[in-house]
PDB file of C-alpha atoms in Angstrom:
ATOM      1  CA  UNK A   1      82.631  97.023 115.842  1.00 80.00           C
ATOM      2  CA  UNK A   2      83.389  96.761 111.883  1.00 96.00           C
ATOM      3  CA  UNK A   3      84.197  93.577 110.539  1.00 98.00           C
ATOM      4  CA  UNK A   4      87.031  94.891 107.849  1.00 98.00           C
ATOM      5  CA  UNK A   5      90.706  95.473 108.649  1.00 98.00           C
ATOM      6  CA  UNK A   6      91.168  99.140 109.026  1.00 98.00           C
ATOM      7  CA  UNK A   7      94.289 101.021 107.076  1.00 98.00           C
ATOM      8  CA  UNK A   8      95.874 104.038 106.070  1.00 98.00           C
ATOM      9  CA  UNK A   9      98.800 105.365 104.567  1.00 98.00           C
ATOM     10  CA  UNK A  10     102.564 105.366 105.175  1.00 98.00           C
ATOM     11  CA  UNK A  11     102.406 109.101 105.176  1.00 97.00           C
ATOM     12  CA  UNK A  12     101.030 110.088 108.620  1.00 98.00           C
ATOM     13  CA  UNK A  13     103.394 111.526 110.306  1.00 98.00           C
ATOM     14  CA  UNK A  14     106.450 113.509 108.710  1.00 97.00           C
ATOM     15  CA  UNK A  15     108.815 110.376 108.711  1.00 97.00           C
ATOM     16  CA  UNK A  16     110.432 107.212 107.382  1.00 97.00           C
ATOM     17  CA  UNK A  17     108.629 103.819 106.377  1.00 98.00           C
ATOM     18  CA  UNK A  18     109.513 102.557 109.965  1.00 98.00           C
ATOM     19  CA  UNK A  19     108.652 105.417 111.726  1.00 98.00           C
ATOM     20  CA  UNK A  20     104.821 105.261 110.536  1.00 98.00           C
ATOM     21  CA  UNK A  21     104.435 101.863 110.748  1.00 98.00           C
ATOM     22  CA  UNK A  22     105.585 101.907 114.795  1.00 98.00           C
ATOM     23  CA  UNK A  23     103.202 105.136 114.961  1.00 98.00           C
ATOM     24  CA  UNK A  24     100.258 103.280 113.428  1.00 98.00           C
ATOM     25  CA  UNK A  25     100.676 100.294 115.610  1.00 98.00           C
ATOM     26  CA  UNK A  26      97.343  99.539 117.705  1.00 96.00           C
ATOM     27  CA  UNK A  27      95.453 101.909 115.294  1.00 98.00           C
ATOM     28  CA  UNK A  28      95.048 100.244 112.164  1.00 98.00           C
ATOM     29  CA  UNK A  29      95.869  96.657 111.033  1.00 98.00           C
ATOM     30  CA  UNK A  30      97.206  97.713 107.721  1.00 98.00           C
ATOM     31  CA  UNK A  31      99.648 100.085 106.285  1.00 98.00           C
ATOM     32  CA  UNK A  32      99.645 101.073 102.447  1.00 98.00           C
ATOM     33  CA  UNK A  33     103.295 101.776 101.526  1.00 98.00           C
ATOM     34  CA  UNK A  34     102.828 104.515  99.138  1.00 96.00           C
ATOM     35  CA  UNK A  35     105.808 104.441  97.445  1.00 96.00           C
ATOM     36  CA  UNK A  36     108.399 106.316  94.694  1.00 92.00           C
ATOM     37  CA  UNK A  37     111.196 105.821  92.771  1.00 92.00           C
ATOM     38  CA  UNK A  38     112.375 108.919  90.756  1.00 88.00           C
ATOM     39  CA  UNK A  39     115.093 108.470  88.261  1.00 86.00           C
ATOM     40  CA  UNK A  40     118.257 110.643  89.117  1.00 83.00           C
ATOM     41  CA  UNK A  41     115.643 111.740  92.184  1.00 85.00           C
ATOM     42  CA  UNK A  42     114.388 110.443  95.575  1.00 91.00           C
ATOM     43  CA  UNK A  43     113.476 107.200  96.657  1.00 94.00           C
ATOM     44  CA  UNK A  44     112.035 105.841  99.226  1.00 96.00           C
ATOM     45  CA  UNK A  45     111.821 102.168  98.669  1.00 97.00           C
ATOM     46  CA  UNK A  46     112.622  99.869 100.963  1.00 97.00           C
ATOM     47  CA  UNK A  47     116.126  98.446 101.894  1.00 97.00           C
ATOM     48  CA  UNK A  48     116.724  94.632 102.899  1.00 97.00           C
ATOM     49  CA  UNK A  49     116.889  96.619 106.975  1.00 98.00           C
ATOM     50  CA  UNK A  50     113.819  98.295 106.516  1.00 98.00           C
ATOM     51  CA  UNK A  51     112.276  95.598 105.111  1.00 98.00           C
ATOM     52  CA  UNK A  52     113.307  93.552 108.219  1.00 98.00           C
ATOM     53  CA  UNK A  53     112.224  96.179 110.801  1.00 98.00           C
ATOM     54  CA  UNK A  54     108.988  96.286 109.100  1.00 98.00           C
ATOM     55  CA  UNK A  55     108.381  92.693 109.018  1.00 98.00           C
ATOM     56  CA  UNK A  56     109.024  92.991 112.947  1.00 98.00           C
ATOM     57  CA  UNK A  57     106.736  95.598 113.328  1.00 98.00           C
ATOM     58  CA  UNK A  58     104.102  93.641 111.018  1.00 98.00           C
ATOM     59  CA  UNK A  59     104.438  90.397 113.623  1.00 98.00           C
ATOM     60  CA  UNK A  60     104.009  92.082 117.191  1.00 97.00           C
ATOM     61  CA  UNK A  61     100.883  94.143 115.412  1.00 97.00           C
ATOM     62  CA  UNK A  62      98.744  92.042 113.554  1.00 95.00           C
ATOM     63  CA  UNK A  63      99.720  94.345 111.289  1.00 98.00           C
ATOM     64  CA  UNK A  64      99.715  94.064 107.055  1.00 98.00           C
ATOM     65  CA  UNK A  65     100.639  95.883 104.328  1.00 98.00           C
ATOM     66  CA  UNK A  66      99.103  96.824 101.126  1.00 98.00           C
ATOM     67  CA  UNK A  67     101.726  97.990  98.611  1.00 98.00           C
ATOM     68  CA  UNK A  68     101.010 100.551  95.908  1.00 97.00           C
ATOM     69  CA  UNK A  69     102.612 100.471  92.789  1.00 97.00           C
ATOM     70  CA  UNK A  70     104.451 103.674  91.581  1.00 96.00           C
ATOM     71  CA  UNK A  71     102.609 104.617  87.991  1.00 97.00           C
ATOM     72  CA  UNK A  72     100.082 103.352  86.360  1.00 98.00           C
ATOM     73  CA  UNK A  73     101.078 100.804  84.293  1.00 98.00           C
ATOM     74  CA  UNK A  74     101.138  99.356  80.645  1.00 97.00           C
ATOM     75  CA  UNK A  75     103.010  97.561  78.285  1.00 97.00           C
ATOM     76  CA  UNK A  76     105.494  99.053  75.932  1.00 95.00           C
ATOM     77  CA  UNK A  77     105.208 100.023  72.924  1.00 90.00           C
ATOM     78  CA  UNK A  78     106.406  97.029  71.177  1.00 90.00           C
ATOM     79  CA  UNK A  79     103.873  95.045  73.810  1.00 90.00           C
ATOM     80  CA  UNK A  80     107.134  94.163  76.154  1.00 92.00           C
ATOM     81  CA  UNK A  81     107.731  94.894  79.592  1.00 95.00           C
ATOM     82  CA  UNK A  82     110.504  97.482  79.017  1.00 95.00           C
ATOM     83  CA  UNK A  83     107.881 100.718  79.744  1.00 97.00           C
ATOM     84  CA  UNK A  84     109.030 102.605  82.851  1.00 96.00           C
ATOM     85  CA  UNK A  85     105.924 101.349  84.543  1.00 97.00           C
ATOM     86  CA  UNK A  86     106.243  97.620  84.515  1.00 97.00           C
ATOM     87  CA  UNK A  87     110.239  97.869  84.956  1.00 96.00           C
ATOM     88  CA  UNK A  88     109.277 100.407  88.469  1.00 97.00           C
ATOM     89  CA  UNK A  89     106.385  97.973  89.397  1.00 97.00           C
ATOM     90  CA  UNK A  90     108.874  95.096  89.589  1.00 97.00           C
ATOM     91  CA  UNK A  91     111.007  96.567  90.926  1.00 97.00           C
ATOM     92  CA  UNK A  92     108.814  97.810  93.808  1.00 97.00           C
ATOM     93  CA  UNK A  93     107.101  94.252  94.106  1.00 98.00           C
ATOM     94  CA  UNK A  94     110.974  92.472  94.139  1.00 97.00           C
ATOM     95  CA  UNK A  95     112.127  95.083  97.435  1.00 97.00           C
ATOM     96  CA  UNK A  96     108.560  94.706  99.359  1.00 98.00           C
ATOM     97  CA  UNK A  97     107.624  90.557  98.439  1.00 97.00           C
ATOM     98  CA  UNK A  98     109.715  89.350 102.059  1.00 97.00           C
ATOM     99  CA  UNK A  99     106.571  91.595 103.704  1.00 98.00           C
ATOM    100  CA  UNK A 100     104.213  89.308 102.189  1.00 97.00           C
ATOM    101  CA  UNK A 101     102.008  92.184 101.106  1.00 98.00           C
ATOM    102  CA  UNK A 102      97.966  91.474 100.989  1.00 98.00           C
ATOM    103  CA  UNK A 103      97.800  93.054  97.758  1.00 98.00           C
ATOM    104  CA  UNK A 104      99.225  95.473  95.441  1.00 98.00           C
ATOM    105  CA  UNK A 105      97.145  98.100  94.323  1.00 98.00           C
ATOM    106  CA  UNK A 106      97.511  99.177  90.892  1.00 98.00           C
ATOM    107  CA  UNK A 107      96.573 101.496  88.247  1.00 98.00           C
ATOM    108  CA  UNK A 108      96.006 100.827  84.837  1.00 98.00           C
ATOM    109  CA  UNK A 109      97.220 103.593  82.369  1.00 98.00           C
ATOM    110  CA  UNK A 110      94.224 104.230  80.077  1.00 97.00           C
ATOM    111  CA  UNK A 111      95.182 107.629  78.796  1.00 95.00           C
ATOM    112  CA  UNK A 112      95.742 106.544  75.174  1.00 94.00           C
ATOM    113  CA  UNK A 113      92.087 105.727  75.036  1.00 96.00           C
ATOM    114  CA  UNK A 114      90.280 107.479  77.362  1.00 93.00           C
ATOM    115  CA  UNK A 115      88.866 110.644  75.178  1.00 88.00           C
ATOM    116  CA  UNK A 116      88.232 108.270  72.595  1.00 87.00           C
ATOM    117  CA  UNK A 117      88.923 105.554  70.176  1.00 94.00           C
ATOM    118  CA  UNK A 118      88.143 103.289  67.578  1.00 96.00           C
ATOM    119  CA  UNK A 119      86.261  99.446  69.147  1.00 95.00           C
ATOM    120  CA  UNK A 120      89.973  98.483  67.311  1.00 97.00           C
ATOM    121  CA  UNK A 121      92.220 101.094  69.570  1.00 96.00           C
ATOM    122  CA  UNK A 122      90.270 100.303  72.328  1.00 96.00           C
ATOM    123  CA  UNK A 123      90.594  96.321  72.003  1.00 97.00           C
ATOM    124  CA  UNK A 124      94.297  96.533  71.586  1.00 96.00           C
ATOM    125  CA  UNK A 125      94.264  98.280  74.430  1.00 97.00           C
ATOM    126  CA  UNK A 126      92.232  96.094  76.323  1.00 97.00           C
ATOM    127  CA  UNK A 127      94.279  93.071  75.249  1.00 97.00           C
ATOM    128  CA  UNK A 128      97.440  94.728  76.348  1.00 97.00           C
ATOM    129  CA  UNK A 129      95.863  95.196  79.445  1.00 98.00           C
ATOM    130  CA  UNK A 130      95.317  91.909  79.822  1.00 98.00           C
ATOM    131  CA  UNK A 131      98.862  91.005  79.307  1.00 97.00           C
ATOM    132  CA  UNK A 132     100.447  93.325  81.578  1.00 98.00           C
ATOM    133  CA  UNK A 133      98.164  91.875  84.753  1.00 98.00           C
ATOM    134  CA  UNK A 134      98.995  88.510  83.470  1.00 98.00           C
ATOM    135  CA  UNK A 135     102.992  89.563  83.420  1.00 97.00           C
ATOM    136  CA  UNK A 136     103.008  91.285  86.828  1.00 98.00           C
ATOM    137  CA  UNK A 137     100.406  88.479  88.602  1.00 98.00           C
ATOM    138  CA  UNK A 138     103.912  86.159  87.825  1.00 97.00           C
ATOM    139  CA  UNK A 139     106.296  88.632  89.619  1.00 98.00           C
ATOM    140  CA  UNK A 140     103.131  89.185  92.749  1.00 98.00           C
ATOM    141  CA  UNK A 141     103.019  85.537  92.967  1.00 95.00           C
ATOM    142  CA  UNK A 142      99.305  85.007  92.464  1.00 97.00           C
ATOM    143  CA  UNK A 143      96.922  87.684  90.379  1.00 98.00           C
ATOM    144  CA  UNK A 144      94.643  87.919  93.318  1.00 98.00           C
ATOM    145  CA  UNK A 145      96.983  90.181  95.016  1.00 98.00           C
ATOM    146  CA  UNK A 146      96.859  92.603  92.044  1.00 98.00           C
ATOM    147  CA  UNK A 147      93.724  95.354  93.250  1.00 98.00           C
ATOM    148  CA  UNK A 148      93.019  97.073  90.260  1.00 98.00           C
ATOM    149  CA  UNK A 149      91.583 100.256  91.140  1.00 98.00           C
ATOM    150  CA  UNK A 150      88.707 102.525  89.677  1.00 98.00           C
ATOM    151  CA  UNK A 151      90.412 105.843  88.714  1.00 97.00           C
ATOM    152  CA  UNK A 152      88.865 109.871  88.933  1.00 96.00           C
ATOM    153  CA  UNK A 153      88.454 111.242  85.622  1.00 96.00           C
ATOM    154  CA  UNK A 154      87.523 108.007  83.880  1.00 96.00           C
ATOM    155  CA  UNK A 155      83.709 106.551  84.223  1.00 95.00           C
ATOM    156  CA  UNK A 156      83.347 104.395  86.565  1.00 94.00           C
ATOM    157  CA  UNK A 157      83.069 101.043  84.528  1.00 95.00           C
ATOM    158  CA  UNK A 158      86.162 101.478  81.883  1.00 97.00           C
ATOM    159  CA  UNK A 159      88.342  99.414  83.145  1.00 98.00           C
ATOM    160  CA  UNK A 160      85.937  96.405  83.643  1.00 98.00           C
ATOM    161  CA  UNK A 161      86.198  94.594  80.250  1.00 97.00           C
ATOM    162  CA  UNK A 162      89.885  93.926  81.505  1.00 98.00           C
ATOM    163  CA  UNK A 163      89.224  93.019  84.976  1.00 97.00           C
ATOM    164  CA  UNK A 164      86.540  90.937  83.579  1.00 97.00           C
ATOM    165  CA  UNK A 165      89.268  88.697  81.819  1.00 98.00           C
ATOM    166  CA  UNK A 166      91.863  88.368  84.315  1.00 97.00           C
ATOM    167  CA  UNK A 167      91.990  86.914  87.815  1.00 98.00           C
ATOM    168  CA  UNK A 168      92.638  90.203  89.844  1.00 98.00           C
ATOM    169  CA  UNK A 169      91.181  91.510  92.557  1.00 98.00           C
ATOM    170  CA  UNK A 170      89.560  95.129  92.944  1.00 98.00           C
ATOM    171  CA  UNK A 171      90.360  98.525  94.982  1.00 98.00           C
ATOM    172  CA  UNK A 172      87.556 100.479  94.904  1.00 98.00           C
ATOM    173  CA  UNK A 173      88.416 103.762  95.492  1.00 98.00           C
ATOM    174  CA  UNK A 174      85.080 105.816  96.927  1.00 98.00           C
ATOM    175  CA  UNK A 175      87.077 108.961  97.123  1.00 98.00           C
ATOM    176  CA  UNK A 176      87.429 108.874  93.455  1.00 98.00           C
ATOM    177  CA  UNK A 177      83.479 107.804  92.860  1.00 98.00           C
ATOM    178  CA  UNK A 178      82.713 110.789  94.961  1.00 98.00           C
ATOM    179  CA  UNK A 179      85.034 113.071  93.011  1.00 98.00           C
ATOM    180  CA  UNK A 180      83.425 112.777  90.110  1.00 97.00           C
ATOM    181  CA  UNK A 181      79.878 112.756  91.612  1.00 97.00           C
ATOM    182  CA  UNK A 182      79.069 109.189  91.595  1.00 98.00           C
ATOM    183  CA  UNK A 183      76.828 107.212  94.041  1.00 98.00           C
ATOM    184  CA  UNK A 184      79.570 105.110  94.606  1.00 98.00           C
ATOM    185  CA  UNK A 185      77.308 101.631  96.485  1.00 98.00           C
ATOM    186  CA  UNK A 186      76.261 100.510  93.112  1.00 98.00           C
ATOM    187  CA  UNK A 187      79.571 100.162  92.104  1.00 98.00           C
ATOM    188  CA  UNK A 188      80.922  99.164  95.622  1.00 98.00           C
ATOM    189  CA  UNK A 189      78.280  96.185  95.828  1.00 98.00           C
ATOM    190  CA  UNK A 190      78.820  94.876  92.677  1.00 98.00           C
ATOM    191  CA  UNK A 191      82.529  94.566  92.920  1.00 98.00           C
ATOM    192  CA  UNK A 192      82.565  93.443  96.387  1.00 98.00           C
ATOM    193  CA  UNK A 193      82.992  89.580  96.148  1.00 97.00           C
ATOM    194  CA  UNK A 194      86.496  90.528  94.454  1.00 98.00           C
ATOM    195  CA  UNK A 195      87.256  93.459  96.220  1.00 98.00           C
ATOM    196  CA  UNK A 196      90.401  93.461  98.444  1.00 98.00           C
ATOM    197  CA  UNK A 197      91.014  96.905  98.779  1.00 98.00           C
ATOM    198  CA  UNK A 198      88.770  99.854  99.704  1.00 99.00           C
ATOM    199  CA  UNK A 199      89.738 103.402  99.339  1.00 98.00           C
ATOM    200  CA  UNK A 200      88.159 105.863 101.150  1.00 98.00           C
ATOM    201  CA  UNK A 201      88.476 109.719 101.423  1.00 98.00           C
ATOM    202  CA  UNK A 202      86.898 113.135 102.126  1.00 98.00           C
ATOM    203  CA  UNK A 203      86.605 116.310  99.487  1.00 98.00           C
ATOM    204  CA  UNK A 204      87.808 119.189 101.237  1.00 97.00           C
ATOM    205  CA  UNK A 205      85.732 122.156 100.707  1.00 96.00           C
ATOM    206  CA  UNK A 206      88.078 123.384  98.108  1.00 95.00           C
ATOM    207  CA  UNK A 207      87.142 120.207  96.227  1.00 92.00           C
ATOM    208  CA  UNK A 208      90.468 118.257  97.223  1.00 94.00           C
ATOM    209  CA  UNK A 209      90.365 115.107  97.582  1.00 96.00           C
ATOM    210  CA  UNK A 210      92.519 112.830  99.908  1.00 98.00           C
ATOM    211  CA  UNK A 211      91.067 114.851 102.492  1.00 98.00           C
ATOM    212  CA  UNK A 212      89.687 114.106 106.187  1.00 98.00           C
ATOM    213  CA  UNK A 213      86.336 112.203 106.092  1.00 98.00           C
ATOM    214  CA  UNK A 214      85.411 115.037 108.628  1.00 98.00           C
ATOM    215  CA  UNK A 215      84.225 116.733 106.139  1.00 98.00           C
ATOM    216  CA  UNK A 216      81.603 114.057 104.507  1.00 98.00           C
ATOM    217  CA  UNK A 217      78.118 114.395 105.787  1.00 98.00           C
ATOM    218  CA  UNK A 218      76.749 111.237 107.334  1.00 98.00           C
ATOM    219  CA  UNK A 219      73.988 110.660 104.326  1.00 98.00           C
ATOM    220  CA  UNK A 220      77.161 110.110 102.539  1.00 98.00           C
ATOM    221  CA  UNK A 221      79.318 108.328 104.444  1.00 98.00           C
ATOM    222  CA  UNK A 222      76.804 106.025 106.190  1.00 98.00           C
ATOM    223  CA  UNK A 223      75.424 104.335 103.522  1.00 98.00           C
ATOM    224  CA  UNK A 224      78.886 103.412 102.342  1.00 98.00           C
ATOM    225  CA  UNK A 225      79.963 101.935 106.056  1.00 98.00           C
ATOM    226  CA  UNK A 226      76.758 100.262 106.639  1.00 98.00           C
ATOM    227  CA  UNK A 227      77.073  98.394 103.331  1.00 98.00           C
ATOM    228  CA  UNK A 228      80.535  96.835 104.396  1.00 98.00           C
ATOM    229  CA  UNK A 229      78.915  96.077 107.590  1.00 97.00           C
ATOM    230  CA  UNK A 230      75.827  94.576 106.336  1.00 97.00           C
ATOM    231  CA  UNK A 231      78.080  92.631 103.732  1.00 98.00           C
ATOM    232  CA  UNK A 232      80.585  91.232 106.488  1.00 98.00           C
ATOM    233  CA  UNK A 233      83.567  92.573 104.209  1.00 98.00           C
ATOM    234  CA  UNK A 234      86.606  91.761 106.054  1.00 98.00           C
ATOM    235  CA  UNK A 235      89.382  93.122 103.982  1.00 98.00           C
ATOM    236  CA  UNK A 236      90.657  96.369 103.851  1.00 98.00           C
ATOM    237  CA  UNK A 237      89.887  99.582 104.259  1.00 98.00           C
ATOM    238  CA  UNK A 238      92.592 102.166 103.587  1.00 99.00           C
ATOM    239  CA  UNK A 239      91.769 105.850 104.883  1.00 98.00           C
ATOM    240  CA  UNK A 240      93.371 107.838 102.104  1.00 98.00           C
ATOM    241  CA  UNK A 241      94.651 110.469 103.579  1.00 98.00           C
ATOM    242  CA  UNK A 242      98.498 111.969 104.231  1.00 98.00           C
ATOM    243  CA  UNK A 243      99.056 113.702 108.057  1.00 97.00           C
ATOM    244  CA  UNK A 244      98.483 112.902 111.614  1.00 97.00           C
ATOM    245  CA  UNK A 245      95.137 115.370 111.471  1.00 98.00           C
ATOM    246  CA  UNK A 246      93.176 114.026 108.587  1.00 98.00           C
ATOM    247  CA  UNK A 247      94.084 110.675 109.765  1.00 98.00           C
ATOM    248  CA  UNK A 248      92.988 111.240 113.270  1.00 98.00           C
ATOM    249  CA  UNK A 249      89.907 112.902 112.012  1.00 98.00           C
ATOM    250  CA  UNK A 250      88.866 110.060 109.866  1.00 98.00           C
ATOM    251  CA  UNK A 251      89.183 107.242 112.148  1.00 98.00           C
ATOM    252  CA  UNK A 252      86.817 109.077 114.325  1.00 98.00           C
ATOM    253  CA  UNK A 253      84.472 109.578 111.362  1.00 98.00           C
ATOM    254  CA  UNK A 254      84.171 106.156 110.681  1.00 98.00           C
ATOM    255  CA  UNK A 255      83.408 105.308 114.614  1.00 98.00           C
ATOM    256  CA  UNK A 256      81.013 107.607 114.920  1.00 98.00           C
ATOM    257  CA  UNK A 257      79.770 106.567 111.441  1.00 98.00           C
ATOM    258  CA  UNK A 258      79.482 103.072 113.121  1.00 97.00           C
ATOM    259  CA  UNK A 259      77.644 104.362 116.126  1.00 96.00           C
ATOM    260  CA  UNK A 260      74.917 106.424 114.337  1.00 96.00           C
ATOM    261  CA  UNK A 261      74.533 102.618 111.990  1.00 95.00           C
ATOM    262  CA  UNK A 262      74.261 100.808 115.399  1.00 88.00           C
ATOM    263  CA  UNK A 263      71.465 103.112 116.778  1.00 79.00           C
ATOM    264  CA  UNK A 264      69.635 103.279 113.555  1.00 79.00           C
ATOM    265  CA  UNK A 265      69.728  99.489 113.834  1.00 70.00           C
ATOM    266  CA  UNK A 266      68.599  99.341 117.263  1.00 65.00           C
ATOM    267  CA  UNK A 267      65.566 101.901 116.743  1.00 62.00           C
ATOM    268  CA  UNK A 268      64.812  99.521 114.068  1.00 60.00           C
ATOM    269  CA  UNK A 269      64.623  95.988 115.946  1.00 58.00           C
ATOM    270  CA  UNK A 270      62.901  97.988 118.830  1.00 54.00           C
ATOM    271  CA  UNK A 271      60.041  98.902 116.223  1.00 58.00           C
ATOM    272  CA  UNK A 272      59.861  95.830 114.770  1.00 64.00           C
ATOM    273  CA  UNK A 273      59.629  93.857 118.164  1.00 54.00           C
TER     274      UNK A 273
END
């Protein structure tokens, strides 16, 4: 029915890397390993076995991963890679590359710059940026498998004069456009020839996000599934969300999302024959 490679999250079901992957077997064709790496704290990143049983699991399936990086990352403060951020992203990237993962989805850390600064602060920033996607496209093995994604909380477009001068992919993250109250299809068909990654996700009624798509009306959520459909995008889509229920819930959001797009379609033809 939809042309893209539906995904979710490695957090479905109350258990290990492995154990999600075998669960989501036959129901998506990607897995994003959301993964952490706390200092003198949990971990959960992958050993050489797990690695292995996932790369089993990946073959029988069909299956792919995406991989997201741990915190949002920047250079440090003397423009090397010695910030917490790069030194976790590598090491994430070194313990995942045997899984050959479609992309890494990664945040960039605007914080320093984001309630304001001088066109000098912010083109510093910008051209450390630039630097740190250059740096980490060496360790992904090709910047196209960096998806830089849109975060909530920042306008939509902030991040773009970087993207704009590197070689990386997107994530666009619709969950975060509709956080924030954005239409999010101008922004979703303008970045879709580099777009590898989709997020998408419902607002709970409480105003959480990362919640079932249940609970997006269809003049929402149509719009955004017909325009994937319409645009033959066949990478991924990652549904969001964290728990068998939500997860459950979405997929049969987006179906019926698909089916109401279908008849629509077909009332249309009909009228025009």
């Amino acid at each position: 029915m939809f042309p893209f490679r539906l995904g979710t999250t490695s957090y479905i079901v109350p258990a290990d890397l492995v154990a999600n992957a075998r669960f989501l077997s036959g129901k998506v064709q990607d897995v994003q390993l959301v993964l952490f790496d706390i200092d003198d704290g949990p971990s959960n990143l992958p050993s050489p076995e797990t690695t292995r049983q996932l790369a089993e699991i990946a073959a029988s399936n069909n299956l792919t991963f995406t991989v997201h990086l741990p915190l949002d990352v920047r250079l440090g403060d003397n423009g090397e890679t010695d910030h917490v951020s790069m030194l976790k992203a590598k090491k994430v990237i070194d313990c995942t590359r045997e899984l050959e993962p479609f992309a890494y989805v990664t945040h960039l850390d605007g914080r320093a710059v984001k309630g304001g600064a001088t066109p000098a602060q912010l083109a510093h920033w910008q051209d450390r940026s630039v630097k740190a996607l250059d740096i980490l496209a060496g360790w992904a093995s090709g910047a196209e498998k960096l998806a830089v994604e849109n975060l909530d909380s920042y306008p939509p477009g902030f991040f773009l004069p970087v993207i704009e001068r590197a070689p990386v992919s997107r994530c666009v993250d619709v969950g975060h456009l509709w956080l924030d109250g954005h239409d999010p299809l101008p922004h979703l068909q303008a970045a879709l020839p580099r777009t590898r990654v989709i997020h998408i996700h419902g607002l709970a009624p409480d105003g959480r996000d990362h919640a079932s798509l249940a609970h997006m009306p269809p003049e929402k959520l149509d719009p955004v599934i017909e325009l994937l459909v319409r645009e033959n995008y066949s990478s991924v889509l990652t549904l969001e969300v964290f728990g068998d229920e939500d997860f459950l819930s979405s997929v049969a959001a987006i179906e019926n999302s698909g089916k109401r797009i279908h008849h629509e379609g077909t009332k249309t033809r009909s009228h025009e024959a």
